[in-house]
Coordinates of C-alpha atoms in Angstrom, one line a residue:
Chain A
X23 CA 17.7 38.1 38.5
X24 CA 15.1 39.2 36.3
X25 CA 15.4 38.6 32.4
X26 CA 12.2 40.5 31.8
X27 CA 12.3 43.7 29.3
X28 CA 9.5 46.2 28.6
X29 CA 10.1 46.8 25.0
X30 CA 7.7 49.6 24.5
X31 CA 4.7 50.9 26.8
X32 CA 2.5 48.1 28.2
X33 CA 5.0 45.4 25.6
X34 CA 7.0 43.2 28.6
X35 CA 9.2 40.5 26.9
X36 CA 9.3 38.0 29.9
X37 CA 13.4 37.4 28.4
X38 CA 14.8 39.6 25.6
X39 CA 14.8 36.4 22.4
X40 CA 11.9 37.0 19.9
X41 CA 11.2 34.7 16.6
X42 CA 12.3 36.8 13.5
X43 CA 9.7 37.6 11.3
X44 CA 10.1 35.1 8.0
X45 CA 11.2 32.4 9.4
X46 CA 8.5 32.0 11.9
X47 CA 5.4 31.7 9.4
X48 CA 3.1 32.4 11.7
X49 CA 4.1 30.0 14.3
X50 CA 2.0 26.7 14.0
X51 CA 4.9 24.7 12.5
X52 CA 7.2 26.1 15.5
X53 CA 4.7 25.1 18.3
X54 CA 4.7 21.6 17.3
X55 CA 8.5 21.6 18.2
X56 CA 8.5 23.6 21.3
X57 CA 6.3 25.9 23.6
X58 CA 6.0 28.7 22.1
X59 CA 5.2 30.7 25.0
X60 CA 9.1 30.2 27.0
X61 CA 9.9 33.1 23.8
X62 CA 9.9 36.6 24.8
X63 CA 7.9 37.4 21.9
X64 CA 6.8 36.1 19.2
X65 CA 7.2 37.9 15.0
X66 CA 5.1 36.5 12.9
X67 CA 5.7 36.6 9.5
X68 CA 5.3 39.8 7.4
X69 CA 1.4 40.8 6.1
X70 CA 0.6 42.8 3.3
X71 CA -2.7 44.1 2.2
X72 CA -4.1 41.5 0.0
X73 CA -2.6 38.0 -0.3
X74 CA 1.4 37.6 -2.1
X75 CA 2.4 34.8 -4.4
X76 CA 6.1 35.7 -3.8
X77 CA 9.3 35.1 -6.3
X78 CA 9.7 32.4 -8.7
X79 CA 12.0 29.2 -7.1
X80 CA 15.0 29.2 -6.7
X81 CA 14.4 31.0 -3.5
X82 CA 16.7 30.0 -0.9
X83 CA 20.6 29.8 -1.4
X84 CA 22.9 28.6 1.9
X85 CA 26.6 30.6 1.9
X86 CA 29.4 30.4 4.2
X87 CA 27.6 30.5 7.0
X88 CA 24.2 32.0 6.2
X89 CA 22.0 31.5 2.9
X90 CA 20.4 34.4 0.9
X91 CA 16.7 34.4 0.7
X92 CA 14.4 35.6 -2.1
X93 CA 11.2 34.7 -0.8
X94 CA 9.5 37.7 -1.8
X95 CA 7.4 38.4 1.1
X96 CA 4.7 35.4 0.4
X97 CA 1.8 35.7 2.3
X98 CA -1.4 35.1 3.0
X99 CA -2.6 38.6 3.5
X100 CA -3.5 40.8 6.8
X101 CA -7.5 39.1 6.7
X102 CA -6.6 35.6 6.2
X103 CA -4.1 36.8 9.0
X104 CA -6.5 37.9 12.2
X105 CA -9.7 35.2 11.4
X106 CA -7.3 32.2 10.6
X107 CA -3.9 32.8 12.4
X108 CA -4.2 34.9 15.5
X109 CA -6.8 33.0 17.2
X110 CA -4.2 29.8 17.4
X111 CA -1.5 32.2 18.6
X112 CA -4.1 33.6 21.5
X113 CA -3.7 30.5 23.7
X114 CA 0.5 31.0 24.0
X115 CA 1.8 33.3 26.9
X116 CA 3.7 35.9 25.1
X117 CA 3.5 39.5 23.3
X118 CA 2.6 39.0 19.3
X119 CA 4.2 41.5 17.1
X120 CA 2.9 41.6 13.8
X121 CA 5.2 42.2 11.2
X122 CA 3.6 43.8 7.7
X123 CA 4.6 46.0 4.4
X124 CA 2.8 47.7 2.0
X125 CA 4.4 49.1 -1.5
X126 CA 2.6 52.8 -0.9
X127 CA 2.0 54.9 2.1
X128 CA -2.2 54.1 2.0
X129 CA -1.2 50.0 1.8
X130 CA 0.7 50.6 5.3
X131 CA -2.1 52.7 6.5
X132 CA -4.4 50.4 5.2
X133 CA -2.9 47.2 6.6
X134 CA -2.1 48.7 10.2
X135 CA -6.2 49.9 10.6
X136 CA -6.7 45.8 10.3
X137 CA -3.9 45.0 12.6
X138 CA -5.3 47.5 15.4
X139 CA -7.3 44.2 16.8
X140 CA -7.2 42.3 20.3
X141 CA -4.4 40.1 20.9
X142 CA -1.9 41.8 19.2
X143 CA 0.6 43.4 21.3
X144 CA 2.4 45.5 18.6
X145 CA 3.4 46.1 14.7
X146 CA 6.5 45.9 13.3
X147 CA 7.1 47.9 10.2
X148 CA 9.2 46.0 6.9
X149 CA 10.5 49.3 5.4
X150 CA 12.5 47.7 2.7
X151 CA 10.3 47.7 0.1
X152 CA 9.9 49.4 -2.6
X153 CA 7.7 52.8 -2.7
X154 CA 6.1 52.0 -6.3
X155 CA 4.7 56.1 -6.4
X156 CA 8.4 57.0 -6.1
X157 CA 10.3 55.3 -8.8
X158 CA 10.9 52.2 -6.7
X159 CA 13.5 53.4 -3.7
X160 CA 12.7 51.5 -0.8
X161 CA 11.3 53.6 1.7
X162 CA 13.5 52.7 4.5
X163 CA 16.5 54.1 2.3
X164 CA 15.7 57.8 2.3
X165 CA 15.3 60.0 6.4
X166 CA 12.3 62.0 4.4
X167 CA 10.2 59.4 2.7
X168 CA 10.9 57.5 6.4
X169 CA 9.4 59.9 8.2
X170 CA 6.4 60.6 6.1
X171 CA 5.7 56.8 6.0
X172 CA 5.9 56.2 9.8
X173 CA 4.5 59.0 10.7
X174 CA 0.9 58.2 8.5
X175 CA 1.1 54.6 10.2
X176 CA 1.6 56.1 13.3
X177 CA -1.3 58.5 13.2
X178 CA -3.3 55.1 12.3
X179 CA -2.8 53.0 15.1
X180 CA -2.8 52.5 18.9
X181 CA -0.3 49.9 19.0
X182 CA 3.6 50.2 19.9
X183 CA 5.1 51.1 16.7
X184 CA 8.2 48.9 16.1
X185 CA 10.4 49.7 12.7
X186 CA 12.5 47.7 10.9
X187 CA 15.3 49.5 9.5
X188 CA 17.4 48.5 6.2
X189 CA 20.9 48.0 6.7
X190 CA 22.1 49.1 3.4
X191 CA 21.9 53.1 3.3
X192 CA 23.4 55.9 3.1
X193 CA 23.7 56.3 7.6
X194 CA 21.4 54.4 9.2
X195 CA 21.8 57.2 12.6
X196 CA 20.0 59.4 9.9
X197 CA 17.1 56.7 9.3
X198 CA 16.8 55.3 13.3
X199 CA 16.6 59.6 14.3
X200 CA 13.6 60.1 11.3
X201 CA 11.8 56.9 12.6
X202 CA 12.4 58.1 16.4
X203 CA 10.8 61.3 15.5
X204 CA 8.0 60.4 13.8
X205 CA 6.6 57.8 16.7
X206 CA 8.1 54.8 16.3
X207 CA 8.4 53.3 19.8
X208 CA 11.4 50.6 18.8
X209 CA 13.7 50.2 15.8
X210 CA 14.7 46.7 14.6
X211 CA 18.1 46.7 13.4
X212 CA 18.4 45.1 11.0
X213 CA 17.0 43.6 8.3
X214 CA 18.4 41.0 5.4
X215 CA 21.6 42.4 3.4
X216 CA 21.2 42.7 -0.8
X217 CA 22.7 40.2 -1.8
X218 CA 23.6 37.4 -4.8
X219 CA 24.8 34.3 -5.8
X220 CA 25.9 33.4 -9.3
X221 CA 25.9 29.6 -10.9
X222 CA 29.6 30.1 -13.2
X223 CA 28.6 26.1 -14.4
X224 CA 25.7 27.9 -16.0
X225 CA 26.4 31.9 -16.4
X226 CA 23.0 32.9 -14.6
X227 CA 21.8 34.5 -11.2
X228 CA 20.8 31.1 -8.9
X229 CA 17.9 32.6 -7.6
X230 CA 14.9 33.4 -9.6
X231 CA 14.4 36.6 -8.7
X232 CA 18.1 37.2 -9.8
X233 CA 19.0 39.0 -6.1
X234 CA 18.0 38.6 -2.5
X235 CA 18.8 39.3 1.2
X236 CA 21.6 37.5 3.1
X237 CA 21.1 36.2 6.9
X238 CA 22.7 34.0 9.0
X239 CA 25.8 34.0 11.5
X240 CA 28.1 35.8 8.3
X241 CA 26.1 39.1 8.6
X242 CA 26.5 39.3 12.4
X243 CA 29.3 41.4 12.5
X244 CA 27.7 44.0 10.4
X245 CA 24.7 44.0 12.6
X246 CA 26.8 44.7 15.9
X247 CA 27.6 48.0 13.9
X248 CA 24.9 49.0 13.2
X249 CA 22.9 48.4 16.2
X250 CA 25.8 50.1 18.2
X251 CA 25.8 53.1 15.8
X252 CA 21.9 53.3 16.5
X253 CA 22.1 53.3 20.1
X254 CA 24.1 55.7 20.6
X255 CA 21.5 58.2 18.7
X256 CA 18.2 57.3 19.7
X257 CA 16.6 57.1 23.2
X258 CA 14.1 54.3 22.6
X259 CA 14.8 50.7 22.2
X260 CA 16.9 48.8 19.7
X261 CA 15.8 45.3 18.7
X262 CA 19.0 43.8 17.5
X263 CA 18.5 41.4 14.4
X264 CA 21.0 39.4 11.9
X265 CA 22.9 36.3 12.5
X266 CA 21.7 35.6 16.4
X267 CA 22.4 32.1 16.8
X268 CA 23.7 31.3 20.6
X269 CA 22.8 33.3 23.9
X270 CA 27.1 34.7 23.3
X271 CA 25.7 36.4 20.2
X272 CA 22.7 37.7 22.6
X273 CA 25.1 39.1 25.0
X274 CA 27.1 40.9 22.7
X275 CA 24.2 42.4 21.3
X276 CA 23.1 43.7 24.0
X277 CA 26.3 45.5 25.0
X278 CA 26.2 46.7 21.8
X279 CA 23.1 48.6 22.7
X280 CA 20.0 46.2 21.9
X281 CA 17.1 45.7 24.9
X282 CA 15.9 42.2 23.1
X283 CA 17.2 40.4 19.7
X284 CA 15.1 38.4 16.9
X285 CA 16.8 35.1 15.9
X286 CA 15.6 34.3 12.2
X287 CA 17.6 31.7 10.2
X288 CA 19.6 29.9 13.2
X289 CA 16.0 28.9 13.8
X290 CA 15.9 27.0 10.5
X291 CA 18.7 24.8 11.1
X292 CA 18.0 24.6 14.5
X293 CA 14.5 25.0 15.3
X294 CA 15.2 24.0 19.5
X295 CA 18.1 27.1 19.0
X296 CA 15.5 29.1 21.2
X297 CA 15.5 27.3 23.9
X298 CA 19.0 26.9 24.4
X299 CA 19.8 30.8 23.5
X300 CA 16.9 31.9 26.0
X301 CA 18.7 29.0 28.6
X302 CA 21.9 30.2 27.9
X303 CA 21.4 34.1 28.2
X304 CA 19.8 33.9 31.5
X305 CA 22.7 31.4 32.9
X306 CA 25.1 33.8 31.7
X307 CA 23.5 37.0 34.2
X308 CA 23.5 34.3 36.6
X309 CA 27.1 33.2 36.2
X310 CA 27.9 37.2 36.4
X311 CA 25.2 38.1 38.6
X312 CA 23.6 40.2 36.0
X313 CA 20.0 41.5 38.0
X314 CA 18.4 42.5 34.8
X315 CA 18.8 43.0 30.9
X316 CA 19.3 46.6 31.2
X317 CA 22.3 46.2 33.0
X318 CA 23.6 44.9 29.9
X319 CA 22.5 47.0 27.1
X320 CA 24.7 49.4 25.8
X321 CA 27.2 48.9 28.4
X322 CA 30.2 48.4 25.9
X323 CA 33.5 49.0 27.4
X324 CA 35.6 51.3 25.2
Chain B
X25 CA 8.1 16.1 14.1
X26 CA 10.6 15.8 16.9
X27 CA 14.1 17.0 17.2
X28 CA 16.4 13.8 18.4
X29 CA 19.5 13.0 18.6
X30 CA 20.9 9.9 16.2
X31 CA 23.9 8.0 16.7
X32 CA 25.9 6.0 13.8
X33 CA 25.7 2.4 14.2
X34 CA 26.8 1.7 10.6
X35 CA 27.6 4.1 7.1
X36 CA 28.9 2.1 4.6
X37 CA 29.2 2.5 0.8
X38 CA 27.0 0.4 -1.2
X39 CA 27.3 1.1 -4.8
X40 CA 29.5 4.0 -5.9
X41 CA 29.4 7.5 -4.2
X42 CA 26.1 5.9 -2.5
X43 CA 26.0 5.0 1.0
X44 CA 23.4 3.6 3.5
X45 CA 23.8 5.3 6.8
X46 CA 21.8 3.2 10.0
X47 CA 21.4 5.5 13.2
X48 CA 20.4 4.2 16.6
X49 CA 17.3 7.3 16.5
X50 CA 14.2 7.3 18.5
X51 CA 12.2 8.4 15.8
X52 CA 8.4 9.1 16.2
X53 CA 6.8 6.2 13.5
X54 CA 6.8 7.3 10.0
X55 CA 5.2 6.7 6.4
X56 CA 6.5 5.6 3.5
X57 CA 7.5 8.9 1.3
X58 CA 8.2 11.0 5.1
X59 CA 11.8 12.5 5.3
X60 CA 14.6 13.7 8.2
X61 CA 16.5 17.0 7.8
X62 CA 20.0 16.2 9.3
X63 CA 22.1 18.1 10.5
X64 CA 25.6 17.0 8.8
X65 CA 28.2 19.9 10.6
X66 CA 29.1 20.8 13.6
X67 CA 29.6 24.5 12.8
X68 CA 28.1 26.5 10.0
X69 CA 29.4 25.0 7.4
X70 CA 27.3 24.4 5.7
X71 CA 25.0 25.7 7.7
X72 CA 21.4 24.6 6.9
X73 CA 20.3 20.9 7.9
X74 CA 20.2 18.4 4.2
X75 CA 16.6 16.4 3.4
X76 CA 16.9 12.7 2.7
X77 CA 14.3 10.4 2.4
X78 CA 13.4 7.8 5.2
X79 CA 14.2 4.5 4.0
X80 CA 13.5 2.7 7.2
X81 CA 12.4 3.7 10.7
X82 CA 11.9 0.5 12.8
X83 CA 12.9 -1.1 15.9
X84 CA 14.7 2.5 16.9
X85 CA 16.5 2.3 13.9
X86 CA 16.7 4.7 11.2
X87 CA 17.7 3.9 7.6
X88 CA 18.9 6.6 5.1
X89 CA 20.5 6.2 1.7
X90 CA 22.3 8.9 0.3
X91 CA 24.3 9.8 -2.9
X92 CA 27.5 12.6 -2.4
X93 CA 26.4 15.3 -4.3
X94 CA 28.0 18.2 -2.5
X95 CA 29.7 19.2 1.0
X96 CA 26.8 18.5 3.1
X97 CA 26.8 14.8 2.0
X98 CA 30.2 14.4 1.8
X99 CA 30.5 15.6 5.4
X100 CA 28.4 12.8 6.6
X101 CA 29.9 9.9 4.5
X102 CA 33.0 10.6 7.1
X103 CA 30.4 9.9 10.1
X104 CA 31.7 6.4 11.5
X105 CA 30.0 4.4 14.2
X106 CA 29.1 6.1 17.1
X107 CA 29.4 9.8 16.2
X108 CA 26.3 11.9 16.7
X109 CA 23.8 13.0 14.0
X110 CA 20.8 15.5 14.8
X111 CA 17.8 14.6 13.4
X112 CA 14.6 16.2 13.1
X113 CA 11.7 14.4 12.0
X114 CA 9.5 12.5 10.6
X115 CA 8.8 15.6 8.0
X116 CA 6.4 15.9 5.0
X117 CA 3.2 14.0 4.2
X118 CA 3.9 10.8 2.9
X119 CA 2.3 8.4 0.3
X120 CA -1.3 7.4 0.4
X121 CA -2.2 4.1 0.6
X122 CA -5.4 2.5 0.0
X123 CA -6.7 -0.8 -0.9
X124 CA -7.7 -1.6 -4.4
X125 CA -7.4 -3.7 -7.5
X126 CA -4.9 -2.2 -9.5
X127 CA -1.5 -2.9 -10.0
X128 CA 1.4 -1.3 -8.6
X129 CA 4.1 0.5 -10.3
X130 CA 6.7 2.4 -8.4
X131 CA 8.9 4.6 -10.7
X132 CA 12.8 5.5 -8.9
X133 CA 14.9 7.5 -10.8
X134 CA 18.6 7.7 -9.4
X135 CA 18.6 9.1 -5.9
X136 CA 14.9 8.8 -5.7
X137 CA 14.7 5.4 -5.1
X138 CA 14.9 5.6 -0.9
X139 CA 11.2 6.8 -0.7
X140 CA 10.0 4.0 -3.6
X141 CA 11.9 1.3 -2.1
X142 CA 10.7 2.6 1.6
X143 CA 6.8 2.3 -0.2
X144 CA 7.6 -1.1 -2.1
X145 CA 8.8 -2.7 0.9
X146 CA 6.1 -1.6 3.1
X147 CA 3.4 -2.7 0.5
X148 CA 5.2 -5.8 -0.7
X149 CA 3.7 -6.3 -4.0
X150 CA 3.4 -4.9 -7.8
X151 CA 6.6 -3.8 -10.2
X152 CA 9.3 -1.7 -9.2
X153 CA 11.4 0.0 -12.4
X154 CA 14.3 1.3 -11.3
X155 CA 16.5 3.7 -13.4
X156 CA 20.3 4.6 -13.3
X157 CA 23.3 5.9 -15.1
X158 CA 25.1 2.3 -15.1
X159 CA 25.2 -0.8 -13.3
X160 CA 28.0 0.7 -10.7
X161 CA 25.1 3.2 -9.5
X162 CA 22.6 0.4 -8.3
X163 CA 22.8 0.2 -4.6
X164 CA 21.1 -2.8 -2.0
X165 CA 20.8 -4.4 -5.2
X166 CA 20.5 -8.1 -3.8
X167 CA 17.4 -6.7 -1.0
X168 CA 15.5 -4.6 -4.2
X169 CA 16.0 -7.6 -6.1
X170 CA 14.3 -9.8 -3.4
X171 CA 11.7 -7.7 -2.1
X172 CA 9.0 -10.0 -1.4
X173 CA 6.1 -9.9 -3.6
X174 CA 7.6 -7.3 -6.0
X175 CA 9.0 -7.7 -9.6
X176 CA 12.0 -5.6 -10.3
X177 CA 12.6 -4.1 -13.9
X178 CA 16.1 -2.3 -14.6
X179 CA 17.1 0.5 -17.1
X180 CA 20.4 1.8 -17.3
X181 CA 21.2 4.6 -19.8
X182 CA 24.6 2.7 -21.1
X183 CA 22.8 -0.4 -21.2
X184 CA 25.2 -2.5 -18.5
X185 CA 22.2 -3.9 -16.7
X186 CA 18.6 -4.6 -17.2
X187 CA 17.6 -2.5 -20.6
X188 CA 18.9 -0.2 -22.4
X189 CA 17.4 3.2 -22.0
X190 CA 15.3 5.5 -19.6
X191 CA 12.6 3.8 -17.0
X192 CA 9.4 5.8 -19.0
X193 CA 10.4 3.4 -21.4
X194 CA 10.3 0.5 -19.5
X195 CA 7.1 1.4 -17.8
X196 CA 5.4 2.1 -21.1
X197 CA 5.9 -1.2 -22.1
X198 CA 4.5 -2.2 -18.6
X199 CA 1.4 -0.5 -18.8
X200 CA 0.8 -2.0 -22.2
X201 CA 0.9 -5.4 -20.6
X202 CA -0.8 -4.9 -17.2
X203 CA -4.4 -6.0 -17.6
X204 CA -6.9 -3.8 -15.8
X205 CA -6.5 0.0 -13.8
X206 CA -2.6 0.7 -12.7
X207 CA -1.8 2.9 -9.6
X208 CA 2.0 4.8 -9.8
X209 CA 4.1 6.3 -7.3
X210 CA 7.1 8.4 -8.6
X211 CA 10.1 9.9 -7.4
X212 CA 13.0 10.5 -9.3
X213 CA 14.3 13.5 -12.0
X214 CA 11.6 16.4 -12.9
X215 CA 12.3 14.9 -16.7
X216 CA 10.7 11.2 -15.4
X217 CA 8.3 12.7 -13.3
X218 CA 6.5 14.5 -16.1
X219 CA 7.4 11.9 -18.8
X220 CA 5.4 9.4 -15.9
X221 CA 2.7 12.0 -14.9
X222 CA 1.7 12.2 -18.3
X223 CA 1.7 8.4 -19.0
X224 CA -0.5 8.6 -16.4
X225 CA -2.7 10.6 -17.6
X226 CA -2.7 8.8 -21.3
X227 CA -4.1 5.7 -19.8
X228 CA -5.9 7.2 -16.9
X229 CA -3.8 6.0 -13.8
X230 CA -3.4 7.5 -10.0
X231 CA -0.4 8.7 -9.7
X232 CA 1.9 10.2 -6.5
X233 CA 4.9 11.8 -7.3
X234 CA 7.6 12.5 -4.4
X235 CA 9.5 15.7 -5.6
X236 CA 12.8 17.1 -4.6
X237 CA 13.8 20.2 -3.6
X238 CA 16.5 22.2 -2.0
X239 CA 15.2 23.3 1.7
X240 CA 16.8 25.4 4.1
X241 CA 14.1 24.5 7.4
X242 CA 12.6 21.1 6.1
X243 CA 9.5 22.3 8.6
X244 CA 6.9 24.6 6.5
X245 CA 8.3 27.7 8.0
X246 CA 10.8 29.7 5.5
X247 CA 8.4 29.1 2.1
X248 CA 11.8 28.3 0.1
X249 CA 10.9 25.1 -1.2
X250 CA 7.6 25.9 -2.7
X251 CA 6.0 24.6 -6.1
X252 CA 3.5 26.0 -8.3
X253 CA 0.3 23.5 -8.3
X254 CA -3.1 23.9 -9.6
X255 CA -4.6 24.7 -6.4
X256 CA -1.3 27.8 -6.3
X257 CA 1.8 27.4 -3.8
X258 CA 2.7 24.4 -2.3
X259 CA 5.5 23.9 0.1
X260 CA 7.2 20.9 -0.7
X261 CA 8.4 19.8 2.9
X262 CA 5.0 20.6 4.1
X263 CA 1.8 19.8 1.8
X264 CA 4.6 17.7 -0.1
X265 CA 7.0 15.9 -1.0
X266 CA 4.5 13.9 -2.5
X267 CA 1.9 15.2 -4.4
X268 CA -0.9 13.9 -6.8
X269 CA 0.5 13.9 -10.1
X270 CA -1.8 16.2 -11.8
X271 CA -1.7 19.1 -9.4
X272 CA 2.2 19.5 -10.0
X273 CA 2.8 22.5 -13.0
X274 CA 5.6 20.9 -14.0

C-alpha cells in the first residue's frame, strides 16, 4: 500500500492530509503538539505584500457545527515570512505550500517573485479577494478576471501553481477550466462560504466586520459538490477543502474526485485530528486493500 | 501544551449556576493565570473546545471553576464522576511574579476569580477584593475566606455581603490606606479592568490584567481572539491572557 500522491510535478505528498491555510499560522504553535512532518503537506497561512492588521474583534463565531471567521487575512507579510518563518519550517520532512493574496494583479505578481525561494515547494493562490481596480468583485468570481490574474502569476514563478477557488459563483466548472488553462497545476476546492451571524438581543451583525466565511463539518456537503463538479472538468488535481474532520470525510472526498484534502477548522478543536485522520485513511486502504490514493479518486459509483 | 485526556473525579455546584469540576489529568505543571481549552461535546455541538482558567493543577489533579453561561458550559455541568474530558493544555502566559516590597492586591470580578484565587493561593499573602452580583454568586467561600496570609474584602452590587457597590470602589479605598508602592493583578469585566488599570496608573502601581475572550483554538493559531495593544495585535490565548495593564487599548 502506498498513501503517497504527487500533487503537481516534483510536489509528492508522502499521504494525501495537508494543514489548511488559516488555521495553521505558520506552523510553530502546531509543532509543539505534534510532528509536523507525519502531514503530507504543510499550508501555511496566507501572505500578502506588506504586513495586514486584519478585522476589528469579534472575529470568530462557532455555528451548528462549524463557526464563521472574519479574520481578515492578518498577517505578517511575505518578508517577515521567508527570513523569520521558513527557516523553522526547513527542518520538518514535508512539501510547504505557501498560501498568499494580493488585492491587484501586480500585488500577486509582486508577492509570488518573493515566494520563488528555496524550501518552498509550491504557492497556493487566495482568489477571494477583492480586485480594488475593478470595483471590488473578487477575482475568483469572474472565468476572465481569473484567467488574467493566474496567468500574470504564472508567468512570474517556477513553482507549482496551486489555486484556491471560491465556492460562491456563478459555476465553479467555468472558474476550475479558466484556472486550468491559464497554468495552474492544482485547484483547491474550496474555500470559506459568505456568511453571517446576527445578535437579535442586540439588533447588530456579531462580527465586527459585519460578514465572514463559514467552515467546519456544516459546509462539507457543499464541498463534496463542488469538488465532484470540478473533477469531472479538469485534468489536473483537485485539493478538496471544507469541513474535513475524520479520515471517512477523507475517503469520500476522494471518491468525489480530490488527490489530497486540507483540514482547517477540525484542527482547531482538535489539534491531534491529523494524526488520527492521516491514521485512519491509510487503515481504511488497508482494510480494503486500497494499493494507492489514486485508486480512490474520482472513483464514485453512480 | 499537551493534549490529555481528563477524567471526572468530582463536579459539583458550589454557589449558584457555579460549579468546581476536579479531573484526574496529567497535566504538564502550570502558572498561576495559565488556562485549558476543554473539549465539552462529543460531536460538534458545539463544536469548538471552551477556555477556563486553571484554578489548580497539583498532585495529577486539575481544578476548574466554571459559571453556565451557555451550551458549552451547561454540557459539562452534566459530566459526573468518571466520564472523560479532553484537555489540552497548559495554554497562555501566565502572571509574573517577582519579589518585592509592595503590597498585593488581586482584583476578581465574577467569573474572573479562578485565575486570582489560582495567583492568591500560590502567593499566599496581600488583599484579595472580590466582586459579585449577590451573596448567592460567591463560590468556595469558606477556602477564599481562609487563604492563608491573605485578607479578603467583599462587594456585592445589592449589598447582601461585604459592601455595598462595585470592587474599584473597594480597592480605592485600599490604596488610600496601603502605606508604600502596591502591585495589582486583575481579572474580571472589561468595565473593572479599565476602572483598575487606570487606578493604577493614578497612583503609579504594576498592574496585570488577565482578559477574557471568546476563542475558537485556545493555541495562537486562528488569530480570533486578538486585542489591540500599544505594541499592535496581541492574541489573547498566546501573548495573553494576561497582559501589563498599560499595553491593553481598552
Amino acid at each position: 500500500m502506498d498513501t503517497r500522491v504527487e500533487i503537481a510535478k516534483g510536489v509528492v505528498l508522502k499521504n494525501p492530509v495537508l494543514s489548511a491555510s488559516g488555521t495553521f499560522a505558520y506552523g510553530e504553535e502546531f509543532s509543539e503538539i505534534f510532528d509536523l512532518s507525519l502531514l503530507g503537506g504543510i499550508i501555511t497561512k496566507g501572505l500578502s505584500l506588506k504586513p495586514k492588521k486584519g478585522n476589528p474583534c469579534p472575529r470568530v463565531f462557532e455555528t451548528t457545527a462549524g463557526m464563521i471567521n472574519s479574520i481578515g487575512l492578518e498577517n505578517i507579510g511575505v518578508d517577515a515570512f521567508v527570513q523569520e518563518k521558513l527557516p523553522f519550517l526547513g527542518q520538518f520532512y514535508t512539501p510547504v505550500i505557501v498560501n498568499f493574496f494580493g488585492n491587484e494583479e501586480e500585488e500577486y505578481e509582486q508577492v509570488a517573485a518573493r515566494l520563488d525561494v528555496d524550501g518552498i515547494s509550491a504557492l497556493e493562490m487566495n482568489v477571494s479577494c477583492p480586485n480594488v481596480k475593478k470595483g471590488g468583485i473578487e477575482f475568483g468570481k469572474e472565468p476572465d478576471i481569473l484567467y488574467s490574474l493566474v496567468s500574470r502569476v504564472r508567468s512570474i514563478t517556477r513553482k507549482p501553481l496551486f489555486v484556491k477557488l471560491s465556492p460562491m459563483v456563478k459555476d465553479i466548472r467555468e472558474m476550475a477550466l479558466a484556472a486550468q488553462e491559464a497554468g495552474a497545476d492544482a485547484l483547491t476546492c474550496a474555500n470559506t462560504i459568505p456568511a453571517m451571524a446576527i445578535d437579535e438581543t442586540t439588533w447588530r451583525p456579531v462580527l465586527g466586520n459585519i460578514t465572514g466565511g463559514l467552515s467546519g463539518p456544516a459546509i462539507k456537503p457543499v464541498a463534496l459538490k463542488l469538488v465532484f463538479d470540478v473533477y469531472q472538468c479538469v485534468n489536473i488535481p483537485v485539493i478538496a477543502s471544507g469541513g474535513i474532520a475524520t479520515y471517512r470525510d477523507v475517503i469520500q472526498f476522494l471518491l468525489a474526485g480530490a488527490s489530497a484534502v486540507e483540514v482547517g477548522s477540525a484542527s482547531l478543536r482538535d489539534p491531534m485530528c491529523f494524526i488520527s485522520i492521516i491514521e485512519g485513511t491509510a487503515a481504511y486502504m488497508k482494510e480494503h486493500s486500497i494499493e494507492s490514493v489514486a485508486e480512490l479518486t474520482g472513483k464514485l459509483i453512480i | 501544551m499537551k493534549e490529555v485526556r481528563g477524567v471526572v473525579r468530582d463536579n459539583t455546584r458550589v454557589a449558584h449556576d457555579t460549579f468546581l469540576l476536579s479531573l484526574d489529568c496529567d497535566l504538564p505543571v502550570s502558572r498561576p493565570g495559565q488556562f485549558v481549552m476543554l473539549q465539552v461535546a462529543c460531536g460538534y455541538e458545539p463544536f469548538l473546545r471552551r477556555p477556563f482558567a486553571i484554578l489548580g493543577n497539583q498532585a495529577r489533579t486539575l481544578e476548574i471553576l466554571y459559571k453556565i453561561k451557555g451550551h458549552g458550559t451547561r454540557l459539562l455541568a452534566e459530566k459526573r464522576t468518571g466520564d472523560n474530558v479532553n484537555v489540552l493544555g497548559p495554554l497562555g502566559k501566565g502572571f509574573s511574579v517577582h519579589d518585592g516590597e509592595e503590597t498585593i492586591v488581586y482584583m476578581a470580578g465574577g467569573t474572573g476569580l479562578p485565575p486570582i484565587l489560582s495567583l492568591a493561593e500560590n502567593l499566599r499573602q496581600g488583599i484579595l477584593i472580590l466582586g459579585v452580583q449577590s451573596k448567592d454568586q460567591i463560590p468556595l467561600l469558606s477556602r477564599i475566606s481562609s487563604l492563608p496570609g491573605v485578607e479578603l474584602k467583599l462587594a456585592t452590587i445589592d449589598g447582601s455581603c461585604g459592601r455595598m457597590g462595585l470592587a474599584t470602589d473597594v480597592l480605592d479605598d485600599v490604596v488610600c490606606n496601603v502605606s508604600g508602592s502596591v502591585k495589582i493583578y486583575a481579572c474580571g469585566p472589561k468595565g473593572m479592568l479599565l476602572a483598575t488599570s487606570e487606578c493604577a496608573k493614578r497612583i503609579g502601581a504594576w498592574c496585570e490584567v488577565s482578559l477574557e475572550e471568546f476563542m475558537s483554538c485556545g493555541f495562537g493559531v486562528c488569530t480570533g481572539c486578538v486585542v489591540e495593544t500599544t505594541g499592535g495585535n496581541r492574541r489573547v490565548c498566546r501573548e495573553g491572557p494576561v497582559f501589563n495593564a498599560q499595553e491593553i487599548l481598552f
